XYZ file of C-alpha atoms in Angstrom:
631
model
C -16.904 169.869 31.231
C -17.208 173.403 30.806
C -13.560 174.122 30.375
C -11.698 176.099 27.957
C -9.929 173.853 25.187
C -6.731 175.692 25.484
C -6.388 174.404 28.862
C -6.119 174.842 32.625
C -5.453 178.461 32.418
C -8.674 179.516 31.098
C -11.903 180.541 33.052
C -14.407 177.747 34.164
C -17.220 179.633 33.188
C -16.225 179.986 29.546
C -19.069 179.476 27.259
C -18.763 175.977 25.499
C -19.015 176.646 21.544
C -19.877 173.441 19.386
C -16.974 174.033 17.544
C -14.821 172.858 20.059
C -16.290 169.479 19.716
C -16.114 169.082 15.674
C -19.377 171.435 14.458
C -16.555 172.404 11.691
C -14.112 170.015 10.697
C -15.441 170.216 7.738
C -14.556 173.835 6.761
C -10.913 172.891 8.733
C -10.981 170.312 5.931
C -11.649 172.303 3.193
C -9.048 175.229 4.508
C -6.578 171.942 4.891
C -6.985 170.504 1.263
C -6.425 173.953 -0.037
C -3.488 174.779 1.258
C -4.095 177.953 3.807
C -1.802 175.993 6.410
C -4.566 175.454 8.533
C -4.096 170.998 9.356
C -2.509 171.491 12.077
C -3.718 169.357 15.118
C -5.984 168.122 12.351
C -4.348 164.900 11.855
C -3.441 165.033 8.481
C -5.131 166.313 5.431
C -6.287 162.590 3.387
C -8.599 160.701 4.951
C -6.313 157.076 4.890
C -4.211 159.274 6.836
C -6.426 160.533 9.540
C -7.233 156.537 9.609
C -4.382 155.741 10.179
C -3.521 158.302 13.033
C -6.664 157.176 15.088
C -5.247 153.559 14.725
C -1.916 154.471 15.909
C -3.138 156.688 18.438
C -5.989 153.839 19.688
C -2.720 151.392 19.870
C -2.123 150.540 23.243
C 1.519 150.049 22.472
C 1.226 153.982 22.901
C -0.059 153.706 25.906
C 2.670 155.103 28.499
C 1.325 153.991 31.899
C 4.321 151.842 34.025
C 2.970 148.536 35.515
C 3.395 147.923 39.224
C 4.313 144.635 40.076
C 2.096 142.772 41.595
C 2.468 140.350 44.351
C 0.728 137.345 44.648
C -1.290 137.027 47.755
C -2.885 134.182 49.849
C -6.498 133.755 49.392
C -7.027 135.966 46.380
C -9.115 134.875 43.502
C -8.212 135.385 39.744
C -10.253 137.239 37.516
C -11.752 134.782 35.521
C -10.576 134.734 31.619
C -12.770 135.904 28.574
C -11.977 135.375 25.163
C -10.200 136.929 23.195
C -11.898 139.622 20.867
C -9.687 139.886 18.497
C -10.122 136.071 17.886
C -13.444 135.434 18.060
C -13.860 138.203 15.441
C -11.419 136.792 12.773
C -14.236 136.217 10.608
C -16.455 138.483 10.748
C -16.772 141.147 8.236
C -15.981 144.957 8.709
C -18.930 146.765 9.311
C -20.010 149.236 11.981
C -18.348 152.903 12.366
C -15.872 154.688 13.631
C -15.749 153.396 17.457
C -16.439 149.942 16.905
C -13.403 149.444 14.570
C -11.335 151.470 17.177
C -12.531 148.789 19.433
C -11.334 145.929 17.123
C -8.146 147.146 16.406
C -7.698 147.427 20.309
C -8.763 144.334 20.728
C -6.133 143.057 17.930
C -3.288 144.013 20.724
C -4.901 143.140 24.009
C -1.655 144.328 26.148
C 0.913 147.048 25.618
C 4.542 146.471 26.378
C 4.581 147.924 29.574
C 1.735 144.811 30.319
C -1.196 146.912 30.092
C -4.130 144.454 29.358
C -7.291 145.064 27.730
C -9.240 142.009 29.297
C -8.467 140.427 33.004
C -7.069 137.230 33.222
C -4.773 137.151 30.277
C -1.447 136.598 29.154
C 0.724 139.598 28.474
C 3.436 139.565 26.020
C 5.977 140.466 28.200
C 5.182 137.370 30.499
C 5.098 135.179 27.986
C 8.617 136.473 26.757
C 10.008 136.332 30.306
C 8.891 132.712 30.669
C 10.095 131.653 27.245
C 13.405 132.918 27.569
C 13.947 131.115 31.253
C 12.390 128.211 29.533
C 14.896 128.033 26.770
C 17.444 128.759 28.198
C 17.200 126.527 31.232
C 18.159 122.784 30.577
C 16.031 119.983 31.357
C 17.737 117.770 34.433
C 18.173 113.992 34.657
C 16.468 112.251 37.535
C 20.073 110.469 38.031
C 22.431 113.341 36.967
C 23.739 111.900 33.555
C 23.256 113.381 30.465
C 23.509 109.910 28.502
C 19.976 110.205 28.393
C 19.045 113.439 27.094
C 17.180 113.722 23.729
C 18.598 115.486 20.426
C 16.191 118.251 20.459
C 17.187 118.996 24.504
C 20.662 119.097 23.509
C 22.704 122.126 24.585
C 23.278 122.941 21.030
C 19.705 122.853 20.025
C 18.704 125.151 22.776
C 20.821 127.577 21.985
C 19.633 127.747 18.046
C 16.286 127.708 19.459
C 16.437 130.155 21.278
C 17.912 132.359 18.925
C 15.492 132.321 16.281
C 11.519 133.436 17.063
C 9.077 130.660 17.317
C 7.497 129.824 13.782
C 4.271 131.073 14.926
C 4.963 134.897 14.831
C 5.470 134.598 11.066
C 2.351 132.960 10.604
C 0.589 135.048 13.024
C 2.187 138.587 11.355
C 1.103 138.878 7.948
C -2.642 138.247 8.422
C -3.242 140.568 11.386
C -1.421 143.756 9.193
C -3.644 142.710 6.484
C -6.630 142.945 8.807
C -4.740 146.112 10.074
C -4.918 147.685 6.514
C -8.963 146.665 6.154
C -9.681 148.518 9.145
C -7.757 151.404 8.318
C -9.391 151.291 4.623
C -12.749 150.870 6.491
C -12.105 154.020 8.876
C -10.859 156.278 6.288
C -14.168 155.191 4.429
C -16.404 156.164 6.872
C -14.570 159.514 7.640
C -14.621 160.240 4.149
C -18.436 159.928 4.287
C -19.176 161.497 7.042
C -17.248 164.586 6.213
C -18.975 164.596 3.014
C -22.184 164.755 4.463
C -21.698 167.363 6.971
C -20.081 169.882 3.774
C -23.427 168.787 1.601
C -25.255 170.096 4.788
C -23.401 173.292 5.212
C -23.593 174.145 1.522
C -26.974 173.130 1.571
C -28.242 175.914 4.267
C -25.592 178.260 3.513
C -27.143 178.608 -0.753
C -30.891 178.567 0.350
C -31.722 175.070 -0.252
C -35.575 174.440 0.381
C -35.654 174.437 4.202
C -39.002 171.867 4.508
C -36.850 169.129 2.547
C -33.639 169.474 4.424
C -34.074 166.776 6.536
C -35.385 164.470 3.010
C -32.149 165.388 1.203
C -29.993 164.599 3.882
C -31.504 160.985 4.771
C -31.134 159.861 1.349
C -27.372 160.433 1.254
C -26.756 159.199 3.858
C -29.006 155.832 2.705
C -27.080 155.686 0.239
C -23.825 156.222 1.529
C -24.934 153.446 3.797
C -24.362 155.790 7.308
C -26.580 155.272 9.808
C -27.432 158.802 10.856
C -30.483 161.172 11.950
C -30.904 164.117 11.397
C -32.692 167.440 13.492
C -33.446 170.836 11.287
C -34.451 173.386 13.155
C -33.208 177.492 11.394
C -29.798 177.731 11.614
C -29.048 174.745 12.550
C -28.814 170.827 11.607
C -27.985 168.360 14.065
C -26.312 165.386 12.790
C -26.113 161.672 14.602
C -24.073 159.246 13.572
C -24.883 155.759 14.499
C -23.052 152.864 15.478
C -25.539 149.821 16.599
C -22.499 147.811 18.006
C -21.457 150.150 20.579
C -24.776 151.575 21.256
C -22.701 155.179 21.038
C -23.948 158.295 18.979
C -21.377 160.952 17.550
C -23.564 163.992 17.381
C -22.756 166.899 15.026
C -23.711 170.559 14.929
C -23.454 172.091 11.765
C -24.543 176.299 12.372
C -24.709 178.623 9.120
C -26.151 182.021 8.655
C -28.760 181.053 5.955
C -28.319 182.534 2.788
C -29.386 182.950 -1.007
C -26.965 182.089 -3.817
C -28.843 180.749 -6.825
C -25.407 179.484 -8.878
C -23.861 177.638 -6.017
C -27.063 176.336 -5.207
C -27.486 174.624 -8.829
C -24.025 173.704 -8.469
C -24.057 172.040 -5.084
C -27.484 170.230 -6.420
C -25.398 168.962 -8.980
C -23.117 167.456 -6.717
C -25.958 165.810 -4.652
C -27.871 164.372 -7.737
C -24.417 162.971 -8.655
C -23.298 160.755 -5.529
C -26.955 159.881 -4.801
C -26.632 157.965 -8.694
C -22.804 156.517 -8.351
C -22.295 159.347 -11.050
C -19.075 160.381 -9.121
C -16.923 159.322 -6.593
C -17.198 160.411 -3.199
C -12.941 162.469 -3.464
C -14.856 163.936 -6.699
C -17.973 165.264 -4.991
C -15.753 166.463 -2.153
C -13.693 168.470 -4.273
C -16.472 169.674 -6.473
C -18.006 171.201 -3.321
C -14.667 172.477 -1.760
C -14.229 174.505 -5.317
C -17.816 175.734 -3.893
C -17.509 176.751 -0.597
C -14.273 178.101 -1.421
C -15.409 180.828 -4.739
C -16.004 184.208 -4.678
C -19.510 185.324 -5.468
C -20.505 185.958 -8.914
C -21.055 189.255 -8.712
C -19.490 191.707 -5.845
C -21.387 193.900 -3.434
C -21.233 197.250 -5.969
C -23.013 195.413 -8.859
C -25.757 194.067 -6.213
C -26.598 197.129 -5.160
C -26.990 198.191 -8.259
C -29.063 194.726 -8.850
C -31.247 196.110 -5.749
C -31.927 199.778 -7.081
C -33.151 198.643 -10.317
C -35.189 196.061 -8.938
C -36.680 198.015 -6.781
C -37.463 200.578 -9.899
C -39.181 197.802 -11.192
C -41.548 196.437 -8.777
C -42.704 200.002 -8.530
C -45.057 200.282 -11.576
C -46.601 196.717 -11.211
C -46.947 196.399 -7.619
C -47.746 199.707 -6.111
C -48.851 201.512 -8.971
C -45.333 203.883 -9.441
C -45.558 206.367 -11.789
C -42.249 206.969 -14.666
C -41.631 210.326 -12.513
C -41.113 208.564 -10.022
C -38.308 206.087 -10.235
C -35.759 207.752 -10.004
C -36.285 208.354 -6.338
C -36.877 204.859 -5.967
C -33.618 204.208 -7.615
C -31.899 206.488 -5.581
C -33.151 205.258 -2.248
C -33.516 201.615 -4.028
C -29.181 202.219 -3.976
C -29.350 203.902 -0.330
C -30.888 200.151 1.153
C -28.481 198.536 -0.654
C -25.667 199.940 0.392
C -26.881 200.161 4.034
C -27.326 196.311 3.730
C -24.198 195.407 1.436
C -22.125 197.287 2.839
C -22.871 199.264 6.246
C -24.223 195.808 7.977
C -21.167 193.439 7.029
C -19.107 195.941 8.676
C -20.707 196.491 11.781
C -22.415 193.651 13.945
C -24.149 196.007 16.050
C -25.643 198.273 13.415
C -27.018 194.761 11.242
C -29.318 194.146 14.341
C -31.144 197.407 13.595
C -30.677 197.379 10.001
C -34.159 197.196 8.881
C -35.619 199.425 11.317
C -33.330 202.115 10.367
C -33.421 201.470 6.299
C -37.841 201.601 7.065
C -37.070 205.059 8.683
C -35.010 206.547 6.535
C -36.783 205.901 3.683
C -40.256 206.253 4.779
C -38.831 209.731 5.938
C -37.093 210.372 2.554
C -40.670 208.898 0.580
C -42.889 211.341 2.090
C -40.480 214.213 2.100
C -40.306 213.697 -1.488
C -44.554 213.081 -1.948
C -45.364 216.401 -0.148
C -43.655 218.456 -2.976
C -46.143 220.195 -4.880
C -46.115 221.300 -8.351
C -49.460 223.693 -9.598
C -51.587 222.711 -6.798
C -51.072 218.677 -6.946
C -48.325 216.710 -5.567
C -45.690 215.608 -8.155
C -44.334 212.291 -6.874
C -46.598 209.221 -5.362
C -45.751 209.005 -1.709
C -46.912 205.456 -1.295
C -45.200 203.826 -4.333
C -41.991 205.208 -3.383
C -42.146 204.540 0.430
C -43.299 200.572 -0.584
C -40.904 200.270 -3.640
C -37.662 201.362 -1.486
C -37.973 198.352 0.919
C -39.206 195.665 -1.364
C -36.392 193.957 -1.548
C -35.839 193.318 2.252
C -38.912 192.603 2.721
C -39.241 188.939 4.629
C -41.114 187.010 1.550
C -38.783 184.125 1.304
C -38.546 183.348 4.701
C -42.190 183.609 5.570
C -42.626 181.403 2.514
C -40.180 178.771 3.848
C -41.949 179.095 7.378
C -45.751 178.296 5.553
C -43.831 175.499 3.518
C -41.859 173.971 6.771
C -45.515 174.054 8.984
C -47.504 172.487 5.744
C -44.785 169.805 5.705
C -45.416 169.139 9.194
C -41.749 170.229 10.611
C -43.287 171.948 13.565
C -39.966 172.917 15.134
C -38.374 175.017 11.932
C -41.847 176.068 10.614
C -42.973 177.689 14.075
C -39.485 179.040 15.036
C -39.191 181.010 11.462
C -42.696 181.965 11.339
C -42.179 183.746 14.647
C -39.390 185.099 13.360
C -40.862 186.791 9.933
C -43.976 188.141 11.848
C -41.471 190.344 14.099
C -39.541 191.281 11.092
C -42.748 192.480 9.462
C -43.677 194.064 12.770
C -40.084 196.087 12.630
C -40.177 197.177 9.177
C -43.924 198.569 9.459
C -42.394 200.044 12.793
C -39.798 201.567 11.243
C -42.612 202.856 8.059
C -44.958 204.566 10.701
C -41.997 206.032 12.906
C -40.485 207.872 9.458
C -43.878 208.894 8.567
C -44.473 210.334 11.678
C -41.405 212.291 12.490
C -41.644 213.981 8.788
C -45.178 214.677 9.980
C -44.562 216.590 13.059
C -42.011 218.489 11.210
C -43.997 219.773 8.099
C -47.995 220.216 9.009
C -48.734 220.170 5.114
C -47.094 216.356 4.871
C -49.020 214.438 2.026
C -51.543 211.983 3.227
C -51.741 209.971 0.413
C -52.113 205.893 0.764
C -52.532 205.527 -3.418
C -51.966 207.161 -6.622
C -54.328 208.390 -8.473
C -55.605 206.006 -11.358
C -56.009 208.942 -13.960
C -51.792 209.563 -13.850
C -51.231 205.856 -14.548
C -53.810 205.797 -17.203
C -52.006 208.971 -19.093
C -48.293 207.767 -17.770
C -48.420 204.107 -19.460
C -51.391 203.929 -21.771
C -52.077 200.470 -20.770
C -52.351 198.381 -18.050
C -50.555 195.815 -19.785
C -47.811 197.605 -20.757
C -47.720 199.274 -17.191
C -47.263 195.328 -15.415
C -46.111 192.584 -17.617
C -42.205 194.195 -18.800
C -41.841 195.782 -15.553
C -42.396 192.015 -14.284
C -40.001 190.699 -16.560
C -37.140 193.280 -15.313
C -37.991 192.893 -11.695
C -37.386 189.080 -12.302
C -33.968 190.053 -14.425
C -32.678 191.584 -11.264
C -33.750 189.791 -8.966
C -32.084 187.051 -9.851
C -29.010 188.504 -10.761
C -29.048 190.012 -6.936
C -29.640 186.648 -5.904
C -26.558 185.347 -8.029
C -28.409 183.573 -10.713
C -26.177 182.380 -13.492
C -26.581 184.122 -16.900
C -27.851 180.875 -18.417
C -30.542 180.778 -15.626
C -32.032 184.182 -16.514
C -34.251 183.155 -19.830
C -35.832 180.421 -17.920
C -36.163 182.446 -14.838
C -38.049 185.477 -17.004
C -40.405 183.017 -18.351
C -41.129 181.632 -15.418
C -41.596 185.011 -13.369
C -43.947 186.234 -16.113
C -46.485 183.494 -16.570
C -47.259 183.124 -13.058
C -47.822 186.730 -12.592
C -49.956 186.430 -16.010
C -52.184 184.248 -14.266
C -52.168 185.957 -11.021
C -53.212 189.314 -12.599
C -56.156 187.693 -14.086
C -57.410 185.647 -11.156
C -57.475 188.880 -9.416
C -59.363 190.992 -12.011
C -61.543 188.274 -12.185
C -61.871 187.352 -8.279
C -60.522 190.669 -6.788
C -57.547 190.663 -4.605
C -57.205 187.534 -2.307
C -55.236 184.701 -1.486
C -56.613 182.900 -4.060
C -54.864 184.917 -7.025
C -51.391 183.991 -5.164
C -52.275 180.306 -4.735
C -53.093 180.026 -8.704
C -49.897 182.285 -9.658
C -47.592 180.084 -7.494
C -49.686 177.021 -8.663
C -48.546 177.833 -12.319
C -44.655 178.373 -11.537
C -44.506 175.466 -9.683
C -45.706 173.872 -12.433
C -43.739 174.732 -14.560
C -40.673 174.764 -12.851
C -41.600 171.146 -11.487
C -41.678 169.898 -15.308
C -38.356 172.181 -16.236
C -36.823 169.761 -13.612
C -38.471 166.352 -15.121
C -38.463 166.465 -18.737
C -35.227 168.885 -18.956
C -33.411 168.422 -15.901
C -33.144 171.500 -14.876
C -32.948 172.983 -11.164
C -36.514 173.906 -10.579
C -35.701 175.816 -6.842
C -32.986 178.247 -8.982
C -35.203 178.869 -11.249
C -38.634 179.249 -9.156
C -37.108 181.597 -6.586
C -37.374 184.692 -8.544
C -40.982 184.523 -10.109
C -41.716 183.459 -6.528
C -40.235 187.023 -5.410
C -43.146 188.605 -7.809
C -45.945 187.568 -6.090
C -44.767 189.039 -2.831
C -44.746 192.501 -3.263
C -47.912 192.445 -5.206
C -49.977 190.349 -2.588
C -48.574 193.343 0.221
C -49.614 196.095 -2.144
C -53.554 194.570 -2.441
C -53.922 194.496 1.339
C -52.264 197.555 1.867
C -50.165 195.993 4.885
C -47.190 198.000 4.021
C -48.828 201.244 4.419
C -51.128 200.865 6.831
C -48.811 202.788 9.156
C -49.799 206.199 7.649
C -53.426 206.239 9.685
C -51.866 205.688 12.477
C -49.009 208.325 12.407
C -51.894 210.328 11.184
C -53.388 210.171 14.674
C -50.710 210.562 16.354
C -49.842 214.162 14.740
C -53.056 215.289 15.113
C -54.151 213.631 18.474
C -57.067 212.013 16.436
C -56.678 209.141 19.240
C -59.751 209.115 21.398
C -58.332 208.441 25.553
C -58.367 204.553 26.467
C -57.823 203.402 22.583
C -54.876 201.878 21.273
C -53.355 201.358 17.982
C -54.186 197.548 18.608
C -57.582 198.188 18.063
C -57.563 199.788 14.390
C -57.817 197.640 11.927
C -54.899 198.969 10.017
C -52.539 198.954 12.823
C -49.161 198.147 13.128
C -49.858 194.064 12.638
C -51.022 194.679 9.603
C -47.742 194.085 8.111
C -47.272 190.698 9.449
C -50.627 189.524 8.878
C -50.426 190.742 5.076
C -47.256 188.206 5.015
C -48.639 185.407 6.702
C -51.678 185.669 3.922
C -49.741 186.312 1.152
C -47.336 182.977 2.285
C -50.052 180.513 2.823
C -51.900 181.168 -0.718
C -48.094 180.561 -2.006
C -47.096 177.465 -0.595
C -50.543 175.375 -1.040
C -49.835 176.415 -4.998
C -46.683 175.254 -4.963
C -47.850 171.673 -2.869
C -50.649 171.098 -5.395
C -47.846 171.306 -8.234
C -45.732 169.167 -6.751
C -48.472 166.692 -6.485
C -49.070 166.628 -9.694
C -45.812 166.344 -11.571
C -44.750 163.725 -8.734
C -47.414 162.436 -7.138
C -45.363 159.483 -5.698
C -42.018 161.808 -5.140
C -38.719 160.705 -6.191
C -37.415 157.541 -5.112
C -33.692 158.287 -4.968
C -33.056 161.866 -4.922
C -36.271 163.742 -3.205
C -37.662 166.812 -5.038
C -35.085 169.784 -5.185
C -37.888 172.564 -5.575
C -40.266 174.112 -2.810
């Protein structure tokens, strides 16, 4: 325990990695099947054959050990005899898992040639063979030394034919226990086949941003009806799998670990694998393939064409959200294309620099944002410090995975719910860290830095001409790309739009009507869910690819009402100017650096109870077979 797996040269201390104990046989699988020369110590590439292999290897015929001779004593007892397994289970039928047909199959040859035996007090073959031959061979005596008296069948003659053939019993005996040999191996390769399955629906599953509350649902109800006993533990970035045998009381415990991601095609695509096998649509070799030709594609797009994806949606939350003006997008699109490429591209490369990423990309373009807002052009400023400063960093801002954390703790998975939430409110903390630090430093440098915290209504007015005009396209384009950063499919993107658009429709009302509050969010997720819930009914369509993206517009907008975002711009404020009295903190202004998180944690909870009540009513008695692929 502890040591390395390449042996007795390696350190003791060595950190133990769950890999070395199967967490990814299923991508060595995959690699295997597709030919990058990777099956070897892998036992073989089809699953009959890795059967097979843990037969041959469970034989004890294999078994190498030399038996000692042993010496009869006085006074010592016998073991006494139990039955054989093997026999006593002739008839019953193969069930169970792995182990437990390991165990029949060794129970099937109770002793190796070298007289190995499995249970005490038995017969081993090479006895038996030792005693038959000197049985054979050996002629019965007279009790008066003539042979006048011997039978026909203890003839010399007789013997010797006798003993030269095998007894009649070893052909009777052969051909049923290979056939039983080939069910067990049939059975194995079954069960290996199914679990493997179910550990690559898991990893595709987390790795595509599958709804994180329903995991656990999805998961359960392949493996129901797969008929594999299994439970199953979700907490971020990690499922652990058991696989049950109730004969041998024994547990095989996997670990599957992914970095959690967000690909909208593959994520249809590996639902449509799911929603197959769970209705005998497709075989299980099918639905293994199908998602090897998943895990093993190149994105839809490449890293250049999403950062251009992230630019222009960050140009387009501007107007709607935090009230951008036309003069000034193409900052935004130019520091819109400097986040991306820090995050596409600058990250990926460097492990040490993606642990700072978003503190640095808040600094920089905070910085850049108020650099820009303190030009001046006849006596006004000529670009809207606030919308560009918000707009940059919209699209790495946590919404998503605050969402899944409100979702996870409303679905009562306390374990991933408070983890992630944790989690999203020191991500929010860093960014709005990273938004007062850039602020500040451009502060101390230039004494006439802008102080604005909005635009000014009268440029909108005279910019758009309408409110209308000024929110509902921009909406539609910020769902456009969006989606397309997220990988949507082309065919996706009408549905998508639509989608994005009427829930922000009804948000924009609710909130002229009832001001900005949580409210507004709960009826604009309320009406997506809706209608992404009966997309998936009455068309069956893939309500979570669809809903992602017009969940993505609510975000921004709820941040942009509380001001949480900006909130850092008092504070630096104070700090330039020592406007601090001594003994007070940032802590206790109300827009301090918490603000950020506690906007989030708002804007989340009004989203998920919208979505819950629209799940309720499209199914208010779930699915029965397949669970509900949306969030």
């Amino acid at each position: 325990m502890g040591r390395h797996k390449d042996g007795a040269d390696a350190d003791l201390n060595t950190s133990i990695s769950p890999e070395w104990f199967g967490a990814t046989d299923d991508l060595n699988r995959v690699k295997a099947r597709r030919g990058t020369g990777v099956e070897d110590g892998f036992g073989g590439v089809d699953h009959h054959t890795q059967a097979k292999m843990l037969l041959d290897h469970f034989n004890p015929k294999h078994h190498t050990r030399r038996r000692h001779p042993k010496q009869a004593q006085s006074g010592a007892s016998t073991a006494p005899s139990t039955p054989d397994l093997g026999e006593h289970r002739m008839g019953t039928p193969v069930d169970g898992s792995i182990l437990s047909q390991l165990l029949r199959s060794y129970a099937d040859n109770p002793a190796s040639e070298s007289g190995f035996s499995l249970t005490p007090g038995t017969r081993t073959p090479e006895n038996d063979a030792t005693e038959s031959e000197t049985d054979t061979t050996r002629a019965p005596r007279s009790r008066r030394g003539n042979t006048r008296n011997v039978k026909w069948y203890n003839s010399e003659q007789h013997l010797a034919e006798r003993a030269s053939t095998p007894p009649p019993w070893e052909h009777r005996k052969k051909r049923p226990k290979s056939d039983r040999q080939a069910r067990l191996t049939k059975h194995i390769a079954t069960v290996l086949a199914r679990q493997q399955y179910m550990m690559q629906l898991c990893r595709t599953l987390m790795m595509y941003g599958a709804p994180t509350h329903r995991l656990e649902e999805y998961m359960a109800m392949t493996a129901n009806v797969l008929e594999i006993k299994a439970q199953f533990l979700y907490i971020p970035g990690c499922m652990f799998i058991s696989f049950d045998d109730a004969l041998t009381r024994t547990a095989d415990v996997k670990i599957i670990r992914v970095v959690q991601g967000l690909d909208l095609s593959r994520l249809a695509a590996t639902h449509n694998v799911y929603k197959n096998v769970v209705h005998d649509v497709i075989s299980l070799e099918q639905a293994t393939e199908e998602l090897d030709d998943i895990m093993t594609s190149t994105a839809r797009y490449n890293k250049w064409l999403v950062i251009l994806f992230m630019a222009l949606a960050s140009v387009s939350v501007g107007p709607y959200a935090f009230s951008a003006r036309p003069i000034d997008l193409p900052v935004i699109f130019v520091l819109g294309l400097l986040v991306g490429f820090m995050q596409q591209v600058v990250a990926p490369a460097s492990s040490t620099y993606a642990n700072v990423l978003e503190v640095s990309a808040a600094i920089l373009t905070s910085f850049l944002a108020r650099a820009f807002g303190s030009i001046k052009h006849n006596g006004t400023y000529l670009f809207c410090f606030p919308a560009i400063a918000q707009s940059a960093i919209a699209m790495i801002l946590p919404g998503f995975a605050v969402l899944s954390s409100s979702l996870e703790l409303q679905s009562h998975q306390m374990n991933a719910g408070s983890i992630r939430l944790v989690y999203t409110i020191i991500y929010s903390l860093f960014l709005g860290y990273g938004v007062t630090v850039g602020t500040t430093i451009y502060g101390l440098m230039d004494p006439n830095a802008t102080t604005q915290t909005q635009c000014t209504a009268d440029s909108l007015e005279a910019a758009y001409g309408s409110q209308y005009v000024q929110h509902f396209p921009f909406v539609a384009l910020f769902c456009l790309f969006a989606a397309l950063t997220n990988q949507s499919r082309l065919k996706q993107l009408p549905v998508t739009v639509g989608m994005g658009v009427c829930g922000y429709v009804t948000n924009y009302f609710s909130t002229t009507k009832l001001g900005p509050n949580q409210v507004a969010n709960t009826v604009g997720a309320f009406t997506i869910g809706l209608m992404a819930h009966l997309y998936s009914r009455i068309w069956h369509g893939h309500a979570a690819a669809t809903m992602i993206p017009g969940i993505f517009t609510l975000v921004p907008s709820g941040l942009a009402s509380s001001g949480s975002i900006i909130s850092g711009l008092d504070f630096s404020e104070s700090i330039t100017h020592n406007a601090t009295a001594p003994g007070t903190t940032g802590a206790a202004n109300p827009n301090s650096l918490t603000a950020l998180g506690y906007g989030m944690i708002q804007t989340a909870i009004g989203i998920s109870v919208g979505l819950f009540m629209s799940a309720l009513i499209v199914y208010p008695h779930g699915k029965r077979r397949s669970a509900i692929f949306s969030l």
